[in-house]
CSV table of C-alpha atoms in Angstrom, one decimal:
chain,number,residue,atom,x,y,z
A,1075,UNK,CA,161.1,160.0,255.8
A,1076,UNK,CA,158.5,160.3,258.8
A,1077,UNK,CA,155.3,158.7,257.8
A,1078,UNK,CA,152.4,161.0,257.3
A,1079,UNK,CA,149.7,160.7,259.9
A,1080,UNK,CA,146.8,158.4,259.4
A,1081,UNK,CA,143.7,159.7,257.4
A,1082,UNK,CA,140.1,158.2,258.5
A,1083,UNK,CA,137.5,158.5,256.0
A,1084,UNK,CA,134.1,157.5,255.8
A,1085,UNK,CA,130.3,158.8,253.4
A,1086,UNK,CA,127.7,160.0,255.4
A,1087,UNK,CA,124.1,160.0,252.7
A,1088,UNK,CA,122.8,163.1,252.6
A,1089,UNK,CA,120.6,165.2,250.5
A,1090,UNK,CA,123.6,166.8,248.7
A,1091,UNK,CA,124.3,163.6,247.8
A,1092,UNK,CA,127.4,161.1,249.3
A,1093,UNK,CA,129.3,163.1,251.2
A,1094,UNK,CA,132.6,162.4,251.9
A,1095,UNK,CA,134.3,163.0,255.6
A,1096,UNK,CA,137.8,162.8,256.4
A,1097,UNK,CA,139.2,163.3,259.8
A,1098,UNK,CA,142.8,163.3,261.2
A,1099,UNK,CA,143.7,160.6,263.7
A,1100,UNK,CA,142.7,162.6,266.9
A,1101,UNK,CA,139.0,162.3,265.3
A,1102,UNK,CA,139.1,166.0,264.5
A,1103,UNK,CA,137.2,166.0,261.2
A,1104,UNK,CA,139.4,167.7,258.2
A,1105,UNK,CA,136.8,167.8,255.4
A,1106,UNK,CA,133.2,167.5,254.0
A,1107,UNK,CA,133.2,167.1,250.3
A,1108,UNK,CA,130.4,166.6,247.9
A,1109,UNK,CA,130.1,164.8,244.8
A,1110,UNK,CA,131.0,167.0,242.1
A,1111,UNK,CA,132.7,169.4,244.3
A,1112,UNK,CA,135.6,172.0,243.0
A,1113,UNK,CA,138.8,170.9,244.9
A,1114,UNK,CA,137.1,168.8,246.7
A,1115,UNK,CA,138.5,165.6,248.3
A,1116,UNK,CA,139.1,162.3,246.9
A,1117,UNK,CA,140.0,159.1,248.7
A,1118,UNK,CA,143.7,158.5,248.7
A,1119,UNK,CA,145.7,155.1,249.0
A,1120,UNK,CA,146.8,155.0,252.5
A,1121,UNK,CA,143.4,156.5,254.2
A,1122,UNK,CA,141.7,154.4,256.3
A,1123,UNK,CA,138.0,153.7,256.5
A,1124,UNK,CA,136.3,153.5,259.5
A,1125,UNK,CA,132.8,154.9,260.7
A,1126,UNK,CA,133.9,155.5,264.1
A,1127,UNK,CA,135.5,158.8,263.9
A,1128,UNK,CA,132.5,160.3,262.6
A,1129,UNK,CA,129.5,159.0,264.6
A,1130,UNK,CA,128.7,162.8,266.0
A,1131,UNK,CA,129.5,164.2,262.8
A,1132,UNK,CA,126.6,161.8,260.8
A,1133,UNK,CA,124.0,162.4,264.0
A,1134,UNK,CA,124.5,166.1,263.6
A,1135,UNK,CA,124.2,166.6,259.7
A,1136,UNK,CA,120.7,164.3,260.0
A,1137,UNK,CA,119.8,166.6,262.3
A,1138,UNK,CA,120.5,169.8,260.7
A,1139,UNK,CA,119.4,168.4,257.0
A,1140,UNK,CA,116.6,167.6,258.9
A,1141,UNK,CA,116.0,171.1,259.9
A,1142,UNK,CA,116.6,170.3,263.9
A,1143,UNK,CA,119.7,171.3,264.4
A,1144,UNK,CA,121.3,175.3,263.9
A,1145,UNK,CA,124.9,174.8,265.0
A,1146,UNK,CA,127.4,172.2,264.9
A,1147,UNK,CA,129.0,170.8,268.1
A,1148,UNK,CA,132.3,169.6,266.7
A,1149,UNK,CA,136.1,169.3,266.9
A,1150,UNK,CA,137.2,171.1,263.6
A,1151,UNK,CA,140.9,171.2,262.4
A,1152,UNK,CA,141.6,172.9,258.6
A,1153,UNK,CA,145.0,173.7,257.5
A,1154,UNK,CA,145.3,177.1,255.6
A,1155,UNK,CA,147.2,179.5,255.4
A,1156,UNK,CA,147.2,182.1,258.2
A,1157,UNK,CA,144.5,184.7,255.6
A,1158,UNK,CA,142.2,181.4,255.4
A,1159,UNK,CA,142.2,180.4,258.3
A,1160,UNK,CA,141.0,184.4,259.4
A,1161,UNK,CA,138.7,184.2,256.6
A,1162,UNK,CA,137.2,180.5,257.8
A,1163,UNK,CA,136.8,181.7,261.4
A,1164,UNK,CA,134.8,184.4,260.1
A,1165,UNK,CA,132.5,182.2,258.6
A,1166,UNK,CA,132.3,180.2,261.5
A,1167,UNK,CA,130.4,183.4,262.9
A,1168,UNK,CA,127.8,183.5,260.3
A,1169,UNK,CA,124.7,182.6,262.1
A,1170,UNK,CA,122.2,180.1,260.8
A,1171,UNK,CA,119.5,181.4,258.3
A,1172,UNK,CA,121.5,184.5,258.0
A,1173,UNK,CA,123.9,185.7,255.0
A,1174,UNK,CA,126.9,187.7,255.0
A,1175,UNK,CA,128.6,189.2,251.8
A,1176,UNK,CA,132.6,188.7,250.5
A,1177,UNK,CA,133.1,192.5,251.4
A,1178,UNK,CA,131.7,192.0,254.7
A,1179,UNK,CA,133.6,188.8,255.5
A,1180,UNK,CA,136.8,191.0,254.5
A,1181,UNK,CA,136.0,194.2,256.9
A,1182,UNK,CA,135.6,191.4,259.9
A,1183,UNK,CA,139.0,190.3,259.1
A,1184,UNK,CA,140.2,193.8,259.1
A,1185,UNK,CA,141.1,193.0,255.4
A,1186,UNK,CA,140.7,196.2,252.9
A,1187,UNK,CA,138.4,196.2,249.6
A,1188,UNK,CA,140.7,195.0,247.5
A,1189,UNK,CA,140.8,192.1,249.3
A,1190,UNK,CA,137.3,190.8,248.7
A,1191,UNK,CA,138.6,188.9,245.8
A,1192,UNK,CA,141.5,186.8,247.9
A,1193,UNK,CA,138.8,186.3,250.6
A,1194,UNK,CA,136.3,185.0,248.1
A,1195,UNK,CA,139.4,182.3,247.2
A,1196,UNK,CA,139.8,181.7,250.7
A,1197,UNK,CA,136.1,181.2,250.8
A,1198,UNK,CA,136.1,179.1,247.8
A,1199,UNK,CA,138.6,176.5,249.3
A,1200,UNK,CA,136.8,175.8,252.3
A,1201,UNK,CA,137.3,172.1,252.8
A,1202,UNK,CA,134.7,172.0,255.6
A,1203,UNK,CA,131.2,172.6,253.5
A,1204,UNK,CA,128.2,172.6,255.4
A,1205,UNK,CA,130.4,172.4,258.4
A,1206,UNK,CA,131.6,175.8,258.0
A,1207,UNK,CA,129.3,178.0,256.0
A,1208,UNK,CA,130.4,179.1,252.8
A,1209,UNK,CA,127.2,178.7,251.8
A,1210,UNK,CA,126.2,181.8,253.5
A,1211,UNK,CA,128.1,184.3,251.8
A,1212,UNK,CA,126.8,186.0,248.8
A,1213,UNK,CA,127.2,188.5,246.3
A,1214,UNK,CA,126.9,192.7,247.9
A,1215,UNK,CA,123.9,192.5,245.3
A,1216,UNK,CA,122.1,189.7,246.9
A,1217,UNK,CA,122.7,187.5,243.6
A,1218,UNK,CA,124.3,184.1,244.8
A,1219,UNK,CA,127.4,183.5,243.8
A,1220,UNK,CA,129.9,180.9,243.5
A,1221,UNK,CA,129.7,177.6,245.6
A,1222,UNK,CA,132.3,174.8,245.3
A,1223,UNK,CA,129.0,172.4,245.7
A,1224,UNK,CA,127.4,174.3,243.0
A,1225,UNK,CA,124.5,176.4,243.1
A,1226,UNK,CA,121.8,173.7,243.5
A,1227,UNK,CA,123.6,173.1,246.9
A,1228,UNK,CA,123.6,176.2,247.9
A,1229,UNK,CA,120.1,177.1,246.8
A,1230,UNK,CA,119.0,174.0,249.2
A,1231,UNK,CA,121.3,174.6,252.1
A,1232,UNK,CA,120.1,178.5,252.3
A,1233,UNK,CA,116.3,177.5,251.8
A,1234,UNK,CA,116.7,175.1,254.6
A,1235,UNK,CA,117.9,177.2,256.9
A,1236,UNK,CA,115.0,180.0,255.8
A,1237,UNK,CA,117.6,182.4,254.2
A,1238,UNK,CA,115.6,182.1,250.9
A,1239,UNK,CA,112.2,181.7,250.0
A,1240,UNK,CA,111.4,178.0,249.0
């Protein structure tokens, strides 16, 4: 049986609480979770801890929590099926402080209506939060919708970045 590769993992504080970062052993970070989250990660016997991976990705969420920084500089890797991974790139090009909807996320793709719901699945298991903006998607109504971090997370995350009154 070939071993599996070496998971790093390490919590960053935050204002969503711990969060908790894993990254693959080129340093390519492979998930944000928060406390709480829907499917998000938990640490597994056999990951290692160690800081040094994630030294970027800590300096970059201060920033950005702390309202300085807009986009992240960093070496992503996610492993979804080849519909997620469309759906996640999309995401990637939601600009800060600006929303998208499900149905508009889909017609990017080149996905039809009936697809919104599988793209708001593909949304939902995002295992890059923050990172990768789920939190800017929301309903063709303007209500906000699901989050895996919960509403209260995305309330902050969208006030921070001036996409809602706060």
């Amino acid at each position: 049986m070939i071993p599996l590769p070496t998971t790093y993992w390490t919590t960053a504080e935050g204002p969503l609480g711990p969060l908790l970062l894993t990254a693959d052993p080129d340093g390519a970070l492979t998930s944000l979770s928060v406390p709480g989250q829907k499917g998000g990660r938990t640490v597994l016997d056999g990951w290692r801890r160690d800081p040094g991976p994630f030294r970027a990705a800590e300096e970059q969420l201060a920033a950005y929590f702390a309202g300085e920084l807009k986009e992240f500089r960093l070496d992503l890797r996610s492993d979804g099926t080849e519909f997620r991974e469309r759906v996640w790139a999309a995401l990637d090009s939601v600009p800060y402080g600006a929303t998208t909807t499900y149905g508009e996320i889909a017609a990017r793709i080149g996905a039809s209506r009936a697809a919104v719901r599988a793209v708001g699945g593909a949304i939902g298991a995002n295992p890059l939060l923050v990172l990768r903006p789920c939190h800017r998607v929301i309903g063709a109504d303007g209500s906000l919708t699901g989050y895996a971090g919960g509403l209260d997370r995305k309330v902050r995350l969208l006030t921070l970045e001036g996409a809602l009154g706060g």
